[in-house]
């Protein structure tokens, strides 16, 4: 399961990052919001690369943007392989994507906590991270579905509906893939 989740997650995460980038470019044309160089600054601080004032090198922005998207896609793929699929799983993953950004941005001193941001800027960030999470989730779910249902889905199928008294799957059934 994990081996499949890695390659499927890298694919899903890159696809999600591409969709998010396209959405950002459309939004920027509508709102006249300039490019953000936060990803490049975070990468520079994490790797010790030199920083410049103003615009950062585009390759650094793209490397951080797509690298982060690909790596986090692996987590979403693990979710899908385990049986956490669909809109609910992508909603959970949105929080993971936002949290990852905030940890890196705040730990490096490049960003500030979202509660201190202007509300429109916060709304735009949440929108774009949601687009990433749902696009990544859609690809991860499709790829995982080719491998069949996950252990969580097999467990849910034991007794369809919402029940508190359903025990865990037998160990052998949970490992089946």
Coordinates of C-alpha atoms in Angstrom, one line a residue, residues 54-174:
X54 CA 11.4 42.3 -3.4
X55 CA 11.0 39.6 -6.1
X56 CA 12.6 36.3 -5.4
X57 CA 13.9 33.9 -8.2
X58 CA 10.9 32.3 -9.9
X59 CA 12.5 28.9 -9.9
X60 CA 12.6 29.0 -6.0
X61 CA 8.9 29.9 -5.9
X62 CA 8.1 27.1 -8.3
X63 CA 10.3 24.6 -6.6
X64 CA 8.8 25.2 -3.2
X65 CA 5.2 25.4 -4.5
X66 CA 5.4 22.2 -6.5
X67 CA 7.7 20.4 -4.1
X68 CA 5.4 21.0 -1.2
X69 CA 2.4 20.1 -3.3
X70 CA 4.0 16.8 -4.4
X71 CA 5.2 15.8 -0.9
X72 CA 1.9 16.6 0.8
X73 CA 0.1 14.7 -2.0
X74 CA 1.7 11.5 -0.6
X75 CA -0.2 12.0 2.6
X76 CA -3.5 12.5 0.8
X77 CA -2.7 9.3 -1.2
X78 CA -2.2 7.4 2.0
X79 CA -5.5 8.6 3.2
X80 CA -7.2 7.4 0.0
X81 CA -5.4 4.0 0.2
X82 CA -6.6 3.6 3.7
X83 CA -10.2 4.3 2.6
X84 CA -10.5 8.0 3.4
X85 CA -11.9 9.3 0.2
X86 CA -14.2 11.9 -1.2
X87 CA -15.2 15.4 -0.1
X88 CA -14.9 14.7 3.6
X89 CA -11.3 13.4 3.3
X90 CA -10.4 16.4 1.0
X91 CA -11.9 18.8 3.6
X92 CA -9.7 17.2 6.3
X93 CA -6.7 17.5 4.0
X94 CA -7.4 21.2 3.4
X95 CA -6.6 21.7 7.1
X96 CA -3.3 19.7 6.7
X97 CA -2.3 21.8 3.7
X98 CA -3.0 25.1 5.5
X99 CA -1.2 23.8 8.7
X100 CA 1.9 22.8 6.7
X101 CA 2.2 26.2 5.1
X102 CA 1.8 28.0 8.5
X103 CA 4.4 25.8 10.2
X104 CA 7.0 26.5 7.6
X105 CA 6.2 30.2 7.1
X106 CA 6.0 30.9 10.8
X107 CA 9.0 28.8 11.8
X108 CA 11.2 30.5 9.3
X109 CA 9.9 34.0 10.2
X110 CA 8.7 34.6 6.7
X111 CA 5.0 34.6 7.7
X112 CA 2.8 35.6 10.6
X113 CA -0.1 33.7 12.1
X114 CA -3.2 33.8 9.9
X115 CA -5.3 35.5 12.6
X116 CA -3.2 38.6 12.1
X117 CA -3.8 38.7 8.3
X118 CA -6.3 41.0 6.6
X119 CA -9.5 39.0 6.2
X120 CA -9.5 39.2 2.3
X121 CA -6.0 37.8 2.2
X122 CA -6.9 35.0 4.5
X123 CA -10.0 34.1 2.5
X124 CA -7.9 34.0 -0.7
X125 CA -5.3 31.7 0.9
X126 CA -8.0 29.3 2.3
X127 CA -9.7 29.2 -1.1
X128 CA -6.5 28.3 -2.9
X129 CA -5.4 25.7 -0.4
X130 CA -8.9 24.2 -0.7
X131 CA -8.6 24.1 -4.4
X132 CA -5.3 22.3 -4.0
X133 CA -6.7 19.8 -1.5
X134 CA -9.8 18.9 -3.5
X135 CA -7.9 18.6 -6.8
X136 CA -5.2 16.5 -5.1
X137 CA -7.9 14.4 -3.4
X138 CA -9.8 13.8 -6.7
X139 CA -6.6 12.4 -8.3
X140 CA -5.6 10.4 -5.3
X141 CA -9.0 8.9 -4.9
X142 CA -9.2 7.9 -8.6
X143 CA -5.8 6.3 -8.4
X144 CA -6.5 4.5 -5.1
X145 CA -9.9 3.2 -6.4
X146 CA -8.0 1.3 -9.1
X147 CA -6.5 -0.7 -6.2
X148 CA -10.0 -1.5 -4.7
X149 CA -11.5 -0.4 -1.4
X150 CA -9.3 0.5 1.5
X151 CA -9.4 -1.1 5.0
X152 CA -11.6 1.7 6.3
X153 CA -14.1 1.1 3.6
X154 CA -14.1 -2.6 4.3
X155 CA -14.8 -1.8 8.0
X156 CA -17.6 0.5 7.1
X157 CA -19.2 -2.2 4.9
X158 CA -19.4 -4.6 7.8
X159 CA -22.6 -2.9 8.9
X160 CA -23.7 0.0 6.6
X161 CA -25.0 3.1 8.3
X162 CA -23.9 4.9 11.4
X163 CA -23.3 2.5 14.3
X164 CA -21.2 2.7 17.4
X165 CA -21.1 -1.0 18.1
X166 CA -19.1 -2.3 15.1
X167 CA -15.8 -3.8 16.1
X168 CA -12.6 -3.6 14.1
X169 CA -11.8 -5.7 11.0
X170 CA -10.0 -8.9 11.6
X171 CA -6.3 -8.3 11.1
X172 CA -6.0 -10.3 7.9
X173 CA -8.9 -8.4 6.4
X174 CA -7.3 -5.1 7.2

